[in-house]
PDB file of C-alpha atoms in Angstrom:
ATOM      1  CA  UNK N1051      99.125-129.800 -56.857  1.00 51.00           C
ATOM      2  CA  UNK N1052      96.310-132.178 -55.993  1.00 62.00           C
ATOM      3  CA  UNK N1053      96.786-135.656 -54.629  1.00 63.00           C
ATOM      4  CA  UNK N1054      94.445-138.382 -55.737  1.00 88.00           C
ATOM      5  CA  UNK N1055      93.934-141.159 -53.236  1.00 94.00           C
ATOM      6  CA  UNK N1056      92.830-144.718 -54.123  1.00 95.00           C
ATOM      7  CA  UNK N1057      90.865-145.005 -50.862  1.00 96.00           C
ATOM      8  CA  UNK N1058      89.633-142.621 -48.181  1.00 96.00           C
ATOM      9  CA  UNK N1059      88.146-143.731 -44.855  1.00 97.00           C
ATOM     10  CA  UNK N1060      85.791-141.393 -42.972  1.00 96.00           C
ATOM     11  CA  UNK N1061      84.178-141.867 -39.601  1.00 95.00           C
ATOM     12  CA  UNK N1062      81.608-139.839 -37.720  1.00 91.00           C
ATOM     13  CA  UNK N1063      78.040-138.638 -37.578  1.00 89.00           C
ATOM     14  CA  UNK N1064      75.820-138.130 -40.609  1.00 89.00           C
ATOM     15  CA  UNK N1065      76.237-134.370 -41.110  1.00 91.00           C
ATOM     16  CA  UNK N1066      80.033-134.554 -40.867  1.00 93.00           C
ATOM     17  CA  UNK N1067      80.196-137.418 -43.373  1.00 93.00           C
ATOM     18  CA  UNK N1068      77.820-135.604 -45.762  1.00 93.00           C
ATOM     19  CA  UNK N1069      80.100-132.549 -45.673  1.00 94.00           C
ATOM     20  CA  UNK N1070      83.249-134.645 -46.173  1.00 94.00           C
ATOM     21  CA  UNK N1071      81.741-136.607 -49.073  1.00 94.00           C
ATOM     22  CA  UNK N1072      80.798-133.381 -50.844  1.00 94.00           C
ATOM     23  CA  UNK N1073      84.290-131.939 -50.211  1.00 94.00           C
ATOM     24  CA  UNK N1074      86.012-135.092 -51.560  1.00 94.00           C
ATOM     25  CA  UNK N1075      83.911-134.975 -54.708  1.00 92.00           C
ATOM     26  CA  UNK N1076      84.186-131.213 -55.320  1.00 92.00           C
ATOM     27  CA  UNK N1077      87.976-131.249 -54.928  1.00 91.00           C
ATOM     28  CA  UNK N1078      88.553-134.500 -56.880  1.00 89.00           C
ATOM     29  CA  UNK N1079      90.564-136.037 -54.031  1.00 92.00           C
ATOM     30  CA  UNK N1080      89.790-139.598 -55.097  1.00 93.00           C
ATOM     31  CA  UNK N1081      91.316-141.453 -58.045  1.00 91.00           C
ATOM     32  CA  UNK N1082      88.964-142.683 -60.748  1.00 88.00           C
ATOM     33  CA  UNK N1083      87.394-145.907 -59.505  1.00 89.00           C
ATOM     34  CA  UNK N1084      88.732-145.084 -56.024  1.00 94.00           C
ATOM     35  CA  UNK N1085      86.547-145.804 -53.009  1.00 97.00           C
ATOM     36  CA  UNK N1086      85.384-144.021 -49.890  1.00 97.00           C
ATOM     37  CA  UNK N1087      84.541-146.149 -46.846  1.00 97.00           C
ATOM     38  CA  UNK N1088      82.229-144.332 -44.424  1.00 97.00           C
ATOM     39  CA  UNK N1089      81.670-145.649 -40.879  1.00 97.00           C
ATOM     40  CA  UNK N1090      78.730-144.298 -38.886  1.00 96.00           C
ATOM     41  CA  UNK N1091      75.903-145.310 -36.569  1.00 95.00           C
ATOM     42  CA  UNK N1092      73.440-147.814 -38.033  1.00 94.00           C
ATOM     43  CA  UNK N1093      70.647-145.208 -37.819  1.00 95.00           C
ATOM     44  CA  UNK N1094      72.483-142.904 -40.244  1.00 94.00           C
ATOM     45  CA  UNK N1095      71.499-142.982 -43.886  1.00 91.00           C
ATOM     46  CA  UNK N1096      73.298-141.354 -46.788  1.00 92.00           C
ATOM     47  CA  UNK N1097      72.616-140.120 -50.308  1.00 93.00           C
ATOM     48  CA  UNK N1098      72.966-142.560 -53.201  1.00 96.00           C
ATOM     49  CA  UNK N1099      75.295-140.101 -54.935  1.00 95.00           C
ATOM     50  CA  UNK N1100      77.552-137.183 -54.049  1.00 93.00           C
ATOM     51  CA  UNK N1101      78.334-135.519 -57.396  1.00 91.00           C
ATOM     52  CA  UNK N1102      80.602-138.241 -58.926  1.00 93.00           C
ATOM     53  CA  UNK N1103      80.600-140.665 -55.978  1.00 95.00           C
ATOM     54  CA  UNK N1104      78.096-143.520 -56.183  1.00 96.00           C
ATOM     55  CA  UNK N1105      76.990-145.774 -53.343  1.00 97.00           C
ATOM     56  CA  UNK N1106      77.929-149.364 -54.137  1.00 96.00           C
ATOM     57  CA  UNK N1107      77.497-151.084 -50.753  1.00 97.00           C
ATOM     58  CA  UNK N1108      75.716-150.419 -47.479  1.00 97.00           C
ATOM     59  CA  UNK N1109      75.840-152.874 -44.560  1.00 97.00           C
ATOM     60  CA  UNK N1110      75.126-152.773 -40.845  1.00 96.00           C
ATOM     61  CA  UNK N1111      77.183-154.649 -38.268  1.00 96.00           C
ATOM     62  CA  UNK N1112      75.731-154.381 -34.773  1.00 96.00           C
ATOM     63  CA  UNK N1113      75.474-150.627 -34.043  1.00 96.00           C
ATOM     64  CA  UNK N1114      77.734-149.684 -36.984  1.00 96.00           C
ATOM     65  CA  UNK N1115      76.873-148.883 -40.608  1.00 96.00           C
ATOM     66  CA  UNK N1116      79.529-149.207 -43.313  1.00 97.00           C
ATOM     67  CA  UNK N1117      78.741-147.421 -46.568  1.00 97.00           C
ATOM     68  CA  UNK N1118      81.061-147.699 -49.565  1.00 97.00           C
ATOM     69  CA  UNK N1119      81.152-145.239 -52.455  1.00 97.00           C
ATOM     70  CA  UNK N1120      83.057-145.496 -55.722  1.00 96.00           C
ATOM     71  CA  UNK N1121      84.113-142.616 -57.938  1.00 92.00           C
ATOM     72  CA  UNK N1122      82.748-142.911 -61.450  1.00 83.00           C
ATOM     73  CA  UNK N1123      85.024-142.807 -64.477  1.00 72.00           C
TER      74      UNK N1123
END
């Protein structure tokens, strides 16, 4: 039985977050309209989409980048 989470928070370097984002999307771990909050270094950049996850916000705060994705309907 799969669990669907309304929000998932991930932290780490770019490659790890890329892998996690793909895993979350492939295994439908996020509820529809759920969000993923990714915290990384400000130098890291991410894809606009990961299958059904779409980037909706990207901000830097000091040395930290926060990128938010939402699962499409």
